[in-house]
């Protein structure tokens, strides 16, 4: 789904970084890490003067791996994809769908970087980036990541629209583990640009993407929920889970829950929303009209 193309030429607002800027960022990072490694080596040389050659060699190798492999992994994990060199060059490492990276992404990038950056002096990474359409090296391919440019003149990142308040928390029990990054990218691409689409084309795209999500989650389509609202709610559910894993409970979630009771028009809807449960299959006589063939979502009101 990452290659989704529409008649309105909708594109994702992420700009991949190219080889020159990535090489400059890596050179800055390598200078900082090598400087730290030399300082640590001098200290270890003094501290291990009384050890034999085998022990001193083991300490040297351990310090090399820690400083030049472990520290970059920790920095990318804690900074969510921004090392010192990338910060200076306006770059960031993100997932393929544009979300923040986690430890497993940084670990794969760091492990592959030992081979394609340090062992081969960056030649393998340079060739892979030049061949790749989005400038990805092998660590990005295996880790499912992408290095993007954040400082782009005139560029503005469009936020995903918030779902209707009556859908808040309804999909808390939905299993999103089988949804691929390419589908998330396509959904976010549609939601950030849906106001620029023709209404008929937008409704067809929303139904198609919603059906793909339903297929991946294994849950039937919720009755009475428009496809676009379903996409908004599921994307915000995933974002809240990512925020909870990275920072704990997001502050906007508590504020949203406090404001739901005041914003909803019906007192019966002001209660805390229950987790999503599969609705009972409606009878053929009561089935709502569907805008596209095969879609179980309600048409937009």
PDB file of N, CA, C and O in Angstrom, residues 6 11 30 36-37 45 51 70 72-73 85 102 119 133 158 161-162 167 185-186 190 197 201 216 231-232 241 256 286:
ATOM      1  N   UNK A   6      -3.148   8.308  -6.409  1.00  0.00           N
ATOM      2  CA  UNK A   6      -4.494   8.794  -6.643  1.00  0.00           C
ATOM      3  C   UNK A   6      -4.500   9.697  -7.862  1.00  0.00           C
ATOM      4  O   UNK A   6      -3.457  10.158  -8.334  1.00  0.00           O
ATOM      5  N   UNK A  11       0.779  12.873  -2.340  1.00  0.00           N
ATOM      6  CA  UNK A  11       2.072  12.328  -1.973  1.00  0.00           C
ATOM      7  C   UNK A  11       2.281  12.525  -0.485  1.00  0.00           C
ATOM      8  O   UNK A  11       1.702  13.416   0.135  1.00  0.00           O
ATOM      9  N   UNK A  30      30.932  10.466  13.740  1.00  0.00           N
ATOM     10  CA  UNK A  30      32.147   9.670  13.880  1.00  0.00           C
ATOM     11  C   UNK A  30      33.249  10.469  14.564  1.00  0.00           C
ATOM     12  O   UNK A  30      34.005   9.915  15.383  1.00  0.00           O
ATOM     13  N   UNK A  36      35.607  10.673  21.811  1.00  0.00           N
ATOM     14  CA  UNK A  36      35.287  10.036  23.086  1.00  0.00           C
ATOM     15  C   UNK A  36      36.025   8.724  23.283  1.00  0.00           C
ATOM     16  O   UNK A  36      36.474   8.408  24.392  1.00  0.00           O
ATOM     17  N   UNK A  37      36.190   7.967  22.185  1.00  0.00           N
ATOM     18  CA  UNK A  37      36.907   6.689  22.287  1.00  0.00           C
ATOM     19  C   UNK A  37      38.373   6.898  22.633  1.00  0.00           C
ATOM     20  O   UNK A  37      38.950   6.150  23.447  1.00  0.00           O
ATOM     21  N   UNK A  45      44.116   2.908  29.361  1.00  0.00           N
ATOM     22  CA  UNK A  45      45.526   2.540  29.264  1.00  0.00           C
ATOM     23  C   UNK A  45      46.242   2.745  30.588  1.00  0.00           C
ATOM     24  O   UNK A  45      47.090   1.932  30.996  1.00  0.00           O
ATOM     25  N   UNK A  51      47.626  -4.970  34.055  1.00  0.00           N
ATOM     26  CA  UNK A  51      47.040  -6.190  33.524  1.00  0.00           C
ATOM     27  C   UNK A  51      47.937  -6.789  32.446  1.00  0.00           C
ATOM     28  O   UNK A  51      48.799  -6.112  31.873  1.00  0.00           O
ATOM     29  N   UNK A  70      27.544   0.674  20.816  1.00  0.00           N
ATOM     30  CA  UNK A  70      26.498   0.805  21.835  1.00  0.00           C
ATOM     31  C   UNK A  70      26.007   2.226  22.030  1.00  0.00           C
ATOM     32  O   UNK A  70      24.795   2.469  22.145  1.00  0.00           O
ATOM     33  N   UNK A  72      25.999   4.883  19.837  1.00  0.00           N
ATOM     34  CA  UNK A  72      25.088   5.344  18.775  1.00  0.00           C
ATOM     35  C   UNK A  72      23.694   4.725  18.860  1.00  0.00           C
ATOM     36  O   UNK A  72      22.693   5.409  18.589  1.00  0.00           O
ATOM     37  N   UNK A  73      23.616   3.448  19.237  1.00  0.00           N
ATOM     38  CA  UNK A  73      22.303   2.810  19.379  1.00  0.00           C
ATOM     39  C   UNK A  73      21.511   3.482  20.493  1.00  0.00           C
ATOM     40  O   UNK A  73      20.319   3.776  20.345  1.00  0.00           O
ATOM     41  N   UNK A  85      25.116  14.563  14.854  1.00  0.00           N
ATOM     42  CA  UNK A  85      25.333  14.924  13.451  1.00  0.00           C
ATOM     43  C   UNK A  85      24.036  15.147  12.704  1.00  0.00           C
ATOM     44  O   UNK A  85      23.913  16.080  11.907  1.00  0.00           O
ATOM     45  N   UNK A 102      12.113   2.900  17.585  1.00  0.00           N
ATOM     46  CA  UNK A 102      12.310   2.342  18.932  1.00  0.00           C
ATOM     47  C   UNK A 102      13.635   1.612  18.971  1.00  0.00           C
ATOM     48  O   UNK A 102      14.410   1.636  18.021  1.00  0.00           O
ATOM     49  N   UNK A 119      33.458  -1.209   8.915  1.00  0.00           N
ATOM     50  CA  UNK A 119      34.350  -2.217   8.327  1.00  0.00           C
ATOM     51  C   UNK A 119      34.720  -1.890   6.884  1.00  0.00           C
ATOM     52  O   UNK A 119      35.821  -2.213   6.430  1.00  0.00           O
ATOM     53  N   UNK A 133      15.921   4.131  -4.074  1.00  0.00           N
ATOM     54  CA  UNK A 133      15.130   5.282  -4.538  1.00  0.00           C
ATOM     55  C   UNK A 133      14.987   6.334  -3.454  1.00  0.00           C
ATOM     56  O   UNK A 133      14.926   7.533  -3.739  1.00  0.00           O
ATOM     57  N   UNK A 158       1.497  18.080   7.908  1.00  0.00           N
ATOM     58  CA  UNK A 158       0.075  18.143   8.191  1.00  0.00           C
ATOM     59  C   UNK A 158      -0.280  17.093   9.256  1.00  0.00           C
ATOM     60  O   UNK A 158       0.056  15.919   9.093  1.00  0.00           O
ATOM     61  N   UNK A 161      -6.085  14.357  11.236  1.00  0.00           N
ATOM     62  CA  UNK A 161      -7.279  14.912  11.894  1.00  0.00           C
ATOM     63  C   UNK A 161      -7.724  14.042  13.061  1.00  0.00           C
ATOM     64  O   UNK A 161      -7.589  12.811  13.036  1.00  0.00           O
ATOM     65  N   UNK A 162      -8.256  14.705  14.076  1.00  0.00           N
ATOM     66  CA  UNK A 162      -8.743  13.986  15.250  1.00  0.00           C
ATOM     67  C   UNK A 162     -10.052  13.283  14.929  1.00  0.00           C
ATOM     68  O   UNK A 162     -10.872  13.802  14.172  1.00  0.00           O
ATOM     69  N   UNK A 167     -15.986   8.412  19.151  1.00  0.00           N
ATOM     70  CA  UNK A 167     -15.168   7.244  18.828  1.00  0.00           C
ATOM     71  C   UNK A 167     -13.949   7.118  19.731  1.00  0.00           C
ATOM     72  O   UNK A 167     -13.180   6.176  19.582  1.00  0.00           O
ATOM     73  N   UNK A 185       1.331   4.017   6.312  1.00  0.00           N
ATOM     74  CA  UNK A 185       1.770   5.159   5.518  1.00  0.00           C
ATOM     75  C   UNK A 185       0.665   5.632   4.586  1.00  0.00           C
ATOM     76  O   UNK A 185       0.401   6.828   4.454  1.00  0.00           O
ATOM     77  N   UNK A 186      -0.008   4.681   3.923  1.00  0.00           N
ATOM     78  CA  UNK A 186      -1.076   5.046   2.990  1.00  0.00           C
ATOM     79  C   UNK A 186      -2.254   5.694   3.726  1.00  0.00           C
ATOM     80  O   UNK A 186      -2.856   6.658   3.230  1.00  0.00           O
ATOM     81  N   UNK A 190      -3.571   9.528   3.207  1.00  0.00           N
ATOM     82  CA  UNK A 190      -4.945   9.894   2.844  1.00  0.00           C
ATOM     83  C   UNK A 190      -5.535  10.888   3.842  1.00  0.00           C
ATOM     84  O   UNK A 190      -6.144  11.895   3.442  1.00  0.00           O
ATOM     85  N   UNK A 197      -9.067  16.177  -1.921  1.00  0.00           N
ATOM     86  CA  UNK A 197      -9.547  15.208  -2.907  1.00  0.00           C
ATOM     87  C   UNK A 197     -10.983  15.505  -3.318  1.00  0.00           C
ATOM     88  O   UNK A 197     -11.743  16.141  -2.580  1.00  0.00           O
ATOM     89  N   UNK A 201     -13.908  10.474  -5.029  1.00  0.00           N
ATOM     90  CA  UNK A 201     -12.631   9.751  -4.993  1.00  0.00           C
ATOM     91  C   UNK A 201     -12.201   9.518  -3.554  1.00  0.00           C
ATOM     92  O   UNK A 201     -11.716   8.438  -3.194  1.00  0.00           O
ATOM     93  N   UNK A 216      -6.656  -6.760   7.970  1.00  0.00           N
ATOM     94  CA  UNK A 216      -5.437  -7.002   8.737  1.00  0.00           C
ATOM     95  C   UNK A 216      -5.713  -7.206  10.221  1.00  0.00           C
ATOM     96  O   UNK A 216      -5.006  -7.956  10.887  1.00  0.00           O
ATOM     97  N   UNK A 231     -10.800   5.337  10.064  1.00  0.00           N
ATOM     98  CA  UNK A 231      -9.361   5.479   9.839  1.00  0.00           C
ATOM     99  C   UNK A 231      -8.748   6.451  10.849  1.00  0.00           C
ATOM    100  O   UNK A 231      -7.672   6.191  11.406  1.00  0.00           O
ATOM    101  N   UNK A 232      -9.416   7.587  11.100  1.00  0.00           N
ATOM    102  CA  UNK A 232      -8.910   8.542  12.083  1.00  0.00           C
ATOM    103  C   UNK A 232      -8.784   7.913  13.458  1.00  0.00           C
ATOM    104  O   UNK A 232      -7.769   8.063  14.156  1.00  0.00           O
ATOM    105  N   UNK A 241      -0.914   4.525  21.640  1.00  0.00           N
ATOM    106  CA  UNK A 241      -0.142   3.382  22.138  1.00  0.00           C
ATOM    107  C   UNK A 241       1.351   3.642  22.031  1.00  0.00           C
ATOM    108  O   UNK A 241       2.119   3.310  22.948  1.00  0.00           O
ATOM    109  N   UNK A 256      -8.565  14.988  26.969  1.00  0.00           N
ATOM    110  CA  UNK A 256      -9.637  14.626  26.037  1.00  0.00           C
ATOM    111  C   UNK A 256     -10.763  13.911  26.772  1.00  0.00           C
ATOM    112  O   UNK A 256     -11.946  14.170  26.546  1.00  0.00           O
ATOM    113  N   UNK A 286     -32.304  -4.706   7.491  1.00  0.00           N
ATOM    114  CA  UNK A 286     -31.834  -3.541   8.237  1.00  0.00           C
ATOM    115  C   UNK A 286     -30.452  -3.093   7.814  1.00  0.00           C
ATOM    116  O   UNK A 286     -29.899  -2.185   8.396  1.00  0.00           O
TER     117      UNK A 286
END
